[in-house]
């Protein structure tokens, strides 16, 4: 939702929008997790490894489109067939099918960890994704559903810019009462 919101904002405000990879699998390495969540984290390596390999071999311009293609199939699409998701996503963004092999390769894990570390270093280890940074100040979030559009998206951005300008501001949160709404 945050990435969809930022895409909207980019059309309404002059921002330098750059995408990086953050990995919940990396974040949760070595943590004592319930078995079902651990299995989910073990499966979380494939897509992000392919995204990093694509960026390394074909350019950072592929990070967001490939992330969107994979995420749309997995989240609103509800699919779990990783091999098919990766094959279809690579084809959608015009990348070679052979990149799917990186899902099980650790060849670019150093780059993956470096990208993850760059984001998490802005916010600390006790958060997840998304991480948004404005003028070098990073925050976890915003977490929202659905992604705001139009002037609502722009006003939320403006508010976040204001908050990041306050050196002592750290957190704003409330309990979620709705699941993801991809409309």
mmCIF file of C-alpha atoms in Angstrom:
data_model
loop_
_atom_site.group_PDB
_atom_site.id
_atom_site.type_symbol
_atom_site.label_atom_id
_atom_site.label_comp_id
_atom_site.label_asym_id
_atom_site.label_seq_id
_atom_site.Cartn_x
_atom_site.Cartn_y
_atom_site.Cartn_z
ATOM 1 C CA UNK A 1 0.000 0.000 0.000
ATOM 2 C CA UNK A 2 2.814 2.385 0.835
ATOM 3 C CA UNK A 3 4.464 1.852 -2.541
ATOM 4 C CA UNK A 4 1.155 2.490 -4.301
ATOM 5 C CA UNK A 5 0.710 5.661 -2.265
ATOM 6 C CA UNK A 6 4.244 6.839 -3.110
ATOM 7 C CA UNK A 7 3.596 6.241 -6.817
ATOM 8 C CA UNK A 8 0.557 8.486 -6.484
ATOM 9 C CA UNK A 9 2.531 11.147 -4.605
ATOM 10 C CA UNK A 10 5.261 11.131 -7.268
ATOM 11 C CA UNK A 11 2.688 12.407 -9.752
ATOM 12 C CA UNK A 12 1.557 15.174 -7.399
ATOM 13 C CA UNK A 13 4.709 16.395 -5.683
ATOM 14 C CA UNK A 14 8.263 16.931 -6.824
ATOM 15 C CA UNK A 15 10.064 14.091 -5.048
ATOM 16 C CA UNK A 16 13.186 12.051 -5.746
ATOM 17 C CA UNK A 17 11.684 8.591 -5.385
ATOM 18 C CA UNK A 18 14.202 5.737 -5.175
ATOM 19 C CA UNK A 19 13.387 2.129 -4.383
ATOM 20 C CA UNK A 20 15.501 -0.200 -2.282
ATOM 21 C CA UNK A 21 15.067 -3.765 -1.104
ATOM 22 C CA UNK A 22 14.211 -4.575 2.480
ATOM 23 C CA UNK A 23 13.845 -8.206 3.439
ATOM 24 C CA UNK A 24 11.735 -9.566 6.272
ATOM 25 C CA UNK A 25 13.719 -12.789 5.868
ATOM 26 C CA UNK A 26 16.936 -10.914 6.661
ATOM 27 C CA UNK A 27 15.275 -8.926 9.447
ATOM 28 C CA UNK A 28 14.036 -12.105 11.139
ATOM 29 C CA UNK A 29 17.218 -14.166 10.767
ATOM 30 C CA UNK A 30 18.222 -15.744 14.048
ATOM 31 C CA UNK A 31 15.035 -14.714 15.838
ATOM 32 C CA UNK A 32 12.917 -17.185 17.766
ATOM 33 C CA UNK A 33 9.752 -17.288 15.663
ATOM 34 C CA UNK A 34 6.655 -19.471 15.655
ATOM 35 C CA UNK A 35 7.117 -22.363 13.202
ATOM 36 C CA UNK A 36 4.486 -21.142 10.716
ATOM 37 C CA UNK A 37 6.072 -17.688 10.568
ATOM 38 C CA UNK A 38 9.555 -19.231 10.292
ATOM 39 C CA UNK A 39 8.427 -21.251 7.253
ATOM 40 C CA UNK A 40 6.985 -18.101 5.708
ATOM 41 C CA UNK A 41 10.301 -16.278 6.272
ATOM 42 C CA UNK A 42 12.247 -19.179 4.765
ATOM 43 C CA UNK A 43 10.113 -18.796 1.637
ATOM 44 C CA UNK A 44 10.571 -15.029 1.552
ATOM 45 C CA UNK A 45 14.100 -15.191 0.128
ATOM 46 C CA UNK A 46 13.261 -16.136 -3.463
ATOM 47 C CA UNK A 47 11.470 -13.072 -4.765
ATOM 48 C CA UNK A 48 13.757 -10.557 -3.122
ATOM 49 C CA UNK A 49 16.839 -12.400 -4.375
ATOM 50 C CA UNK A 50 15.478 -12.232 -7.919
ATOM 51 C CA UNK A 51 14.746 -8.507 -7.536
ATOM 52 C CA UNK A 52 18.294 -7.815 -6.320
ATOM 53 C CA UNK A 53 19.808 -9.918 -9.117
ATOM 54 C CA UNK A 54 17.683 -8.052 -11.669
ATOM 55 C CA UNK A 55 18.867 -4.714 -10.269
ATOM 56 C CA UNK A 56 22.507 -5.818 -10.298
ATOM 57 C CA UNK A 57 22.409 -7.270 -13.805
ATOM 58 C CA UNK A 58 19.889 -5.009 -15.565
ATOM 59 C CA UNK A 59 19.607 -1.826 -13.483
ATOM 60 C CA UNK A 60 17.813 -0.408 -10.468
ATOM 61 C CA UNK A 61 14.974 0.734 -12.723
ATOM 62 C CA UNK A 62 13.616 -2.833 -12.437
ATOM 63 C CA UNK A 63 13.286 -2.888 -8.639
ATOM 64 C CA UNK A 64 9.829 -1.327 -8.394
ATOM 65 C CA UNK A 65 8.210 -2.861 -11.495
ATOM 66 C CA UNK A 66 9.392 -6.352 -10.539
ATOM 67 C CA UNK A 67 8.375 -5.827 -6.908
ATOM 68 C CA UNK A 68 4.912 -4.753 -8.123
ATOM 69 C CA UNK A 69 4.566 -7.681 -10.512
ATOM 70 C CA UNK A 70 5.502 -10.225 -7.830
ATOM 71 C CA UNK A 71 3.532 -8.506 -5.075
ATOM 72 C CA UNK A 72 0.351 -8.163 -7.125
ATOM 73 C CA UNK A 73 0.299 -11.877 -7.841
ATOM 74 C CA UNK A 74 1.079 -12.821 -4.264
ATOM 75 C CA UNK A 75 -1.018 -10.370 -2.256
ATOM 76 C CA UNK A 76 -4.230 -9.315 -3.975
ATOM 77 C CA UNK A 77 -3.844 -12.318 -6.288
ATOM 78 C CA UNK A 78 -3.493 -14.670 -3.314
ATOM 79 C CA UNK A 79 -1.086 -16.939 -5.156
ATOM 80 C CA UNK A 80 1.660 -19.027 -3.571
ATOM 81 C CA UNK A 81 3.155 -20.810 -6.597
ATOM 82 C CA UNK A 82 6.564 -19.120 -6.395
ATOM 83 C CA UNK A 83 8.064 -20.474 -9.620
ATOM 84 C CA UNK A 84 5.075 -19.404 -11.722
ATOM 85 C CA UNK A 85 4.859 -16.025 -9.983
ATOM 86 C CA UNK A 86 8.527 -15.317 -10.719
ATOM 87 C CA UNK A 87 8.321 -16.508 -14.331
ATOM 88 C CA UNK A 88 5.232 -14.423 -15.057
ATOM 89 C CA UNK A 89 6.618 -11.373 -13.250
ATOM 90 C CA UNK A 90 9.928 -11.453 -15.094
ATOM 91 C CA UNK A 91 8.071 -11.748 -18.412
ATOM 92 C CA UNK A 92 5.752 -8.880 -17.482
ATOM 93 C CA UNK A 93 8.639 -6.459 -16.912
ATOM 94 C CA UNK A 94 10.656 -7.694 -19.882
ATOM 95 C CA UNK A 95 13.460 -9.452 -18.039
ATOM 96 C CA UNK A 96 15.022 -12.804 -18.989
ATOM 97 C CA UNK A 97 13.379 -15.896 -17.517
ATOM 98 C CA UNK A 98 16.820 -17.136 -16.425
ATOM 99 C CA UNK A 99 16.791 -14.602 -13.582
ATOM 100 C CA UNK A 100 14.364 -16.890 -11.724
ATOM 101 C CA UNK A 101 17.325 -19.153 -10.924
ATOM 102 C CA UNK A 102 18.575 -16.513 -8.492
ATOM 103 C CA UNK A 103 15.644 -17.310 -6.180
ATOM 104 C CA UNK A 104 17.701 -20.173 -4.763
ATOM 105 C CA UNK A 105 21.137 -18.587 -5.177
ATOM 106 C CA UNK A 106 22.994 -16.595 -2.546
ATOM 107 C CA UNK A 107 25.188 -14.909 -5.182
ATOM 108 C CA UNK A 108 23.738 -11.436 -4.540
ATOM 109 C CA UNK A 109 22.935 -11.861 -0.850
ATOM 110 C CA UNK A 110 25.666 -9.363 0.094
ATOM 111 C CA UNK A 111 23.897 -6.716 -2.000
ATOM 112 C CA UNK A 112 20.538 -7.756 -0.564
ATOM 113 C CA UNK A 113 21.866 -7.443 2.990
ATOM 114 C CA UNK A 114 23.495 -4.084 2.197
ATOM 115 C CA UNK A 115 20.236 -2.681 0.801
ATOM 116 C CA UNK A 116 18.335 -4.010 3.806
ATOM 117 C CA UNK A 117 20.923 -2.597 6.226
ATOM 118 C CA UNK A 118 20.769 0.835 4.597
ATOM 119 C CA UNK A 119 17.036 1.057 5.249
ATOM 120 C CA UNK A 120 16.949 -0.514 8.682
ATOM 121 C CA UNK A 121 19.848 1.675 9.854
ATOM 122 C CA UNK A 122 17.505 4.653 9.482
ATOM 123 C CA UNK A 123 14.825 3.220 11.758
ATOM 124 C CA UNK A 124 16.241 0.533 14.073
ATOM 125 C CA UNK A 125 15.823 -3.214 14.359
ATOM 126 C CA UNK A 126 12.420 -3.219 16.088
ATOM 127 C CA UNK A 127 10.338 -2.426 12.996
ATOM 128 C CA UNK A 128 9.424 -4.088 9.746
ATOM 129 C CA UNK A 129 8.553 -2.866 6.302
ATOM 130 C CA UNK A 130 7.844 -0.360 4.808
ATOM 131 C CA UNK A 131 10.569 2.138 5.604
ATOM 132 C CA UNK A 132 10.241 5.615 4.135
ATOM 133 C CA UNK A 133 13.072 8.145 4.344
ATOM 134 C CA UNK A 134 12.744 11.862 3.721
ATOM 135 C CA UNK A 135 15.863 14.029 3.762
ATOM 136 C CA UNK A 136 17.792 11.241 5.490
ATOM 137 C CA UNK A 137 15.201 10.754 8.256
ATOM 138 C CA UNK A 138 13.597 7.332 8.133
ATOM 139 C CA UNK A 139 10.431 5.937 9.653
ATOM 140 C CA UNK A 140 8.616 2.631 9.631
ATOM 141 C CA UNK A 141 5.428 3.183 7.669
ATOM 142 C CA UNK A 142 3.101 4.667 6.937
ATOM 143 C CA UNK A 143 0.949 1.552 7.056
ATOM 144 C CA UNK A 144 -2.450 2.217 5.506
ATOM 145 C CA UNK A 145 -5.297 0.651 3.617
ATOM 146 C CA UNK A 146 -6.345 1.430 1.010
ATOM 147 C CA UNK A 147 -3.596 3.597 -0.480
ATOM 148 C CA UNK A 148 -4.870 7.175 -0.627
ATOM 149 C CA UNK A 149 -5.287 8.826 -3.996
ATOM 150 C CA UNK A 150 -5.238 12.364 -5.305
ATOM 151 C CA UNK A 151 -5.121 15.215 -2.834
ATOM 152 C CA UNK A 152 -5.482 12.791 0.105
ATOM 153 C CA UNK A 153 -2.205 11.153 -0.956
ATOM 154 C CA UNK A 154 -0.509 14.529 -1.329
ATOM 155 C CA UNK A 155 -1.719 15.787 2.073
ATOM 156 C CA UNK A 156 -0.472 12.623 3.776
ATOM 157 C CA UNK A 157 2.931 13.158 2.126
ATOM 158 C CA UNK A 158 2.997 16.794 3.222
ATOM 159 C CA UNK A 159 2.223 15.732 6.792
ATOM 160 C CA UNK A 160 4.971 13.129 6.766
ATOM 161 C CA UNK A 161 7.435 15.727 5.479
ATOM 162 C CA UNK A 162 6.443 17.979 8.388
ATOM 163 C CA UNK A 163 6.838 15.173 10.943
ATOM 164 C CA UNK A 164 10.281 14.165 9.689
ATOM 165 C CA UNK A 165 11.373 17.764 10.215
ATOM 166 C CA UNK A 166 10.781 17.492 13.976
ATOM 167 C CA UNK A 167 13.974 16.013 15.482
ATOM 168 C CA UNK A 168 12.251 14.488 18.525
ATOM 169 C CA UNK A 169 9.350 12.860 16.668
ATOM 170 C CA UNK A 170 9.562 9.061 16.766
ATOM 171 C CA UNK A 171 6.253 7.272 16.490
ATOM 172 C CA UNK A 172 2.573 7.554 15.640
ATOM 173 C CA UNK A 173 0.531 4.356 15.715
ATOM 174 C CA UNK A 174 -2.898 2.814 16.272
ATOM 175 C CA UNK A 175 -4.322 -0.692 16.111
ATOM 176 C CA UNK A 176 -5.227 -1.949 12.641
ATOM 177 C CA UNK A 177 -8.926 -2.635 12.201
ATOM 178 C CA UNK A 178 -8.956 -3.636 8.524
ATOM 179 C CA UNK A 179 -7.017 -5.950 6.278
ATOM 180 C CA UNK A 180 -5.361 -4.870 3.043
ATOM 181 C CA UNK A 181 -7.685 -3.184 0.558
ATOM 182 C CA UNK A 182 -6.101 -3.134 -2.904
ATOM 183 C CA UNK A 183 -8.855 -1.087 -4.575
#
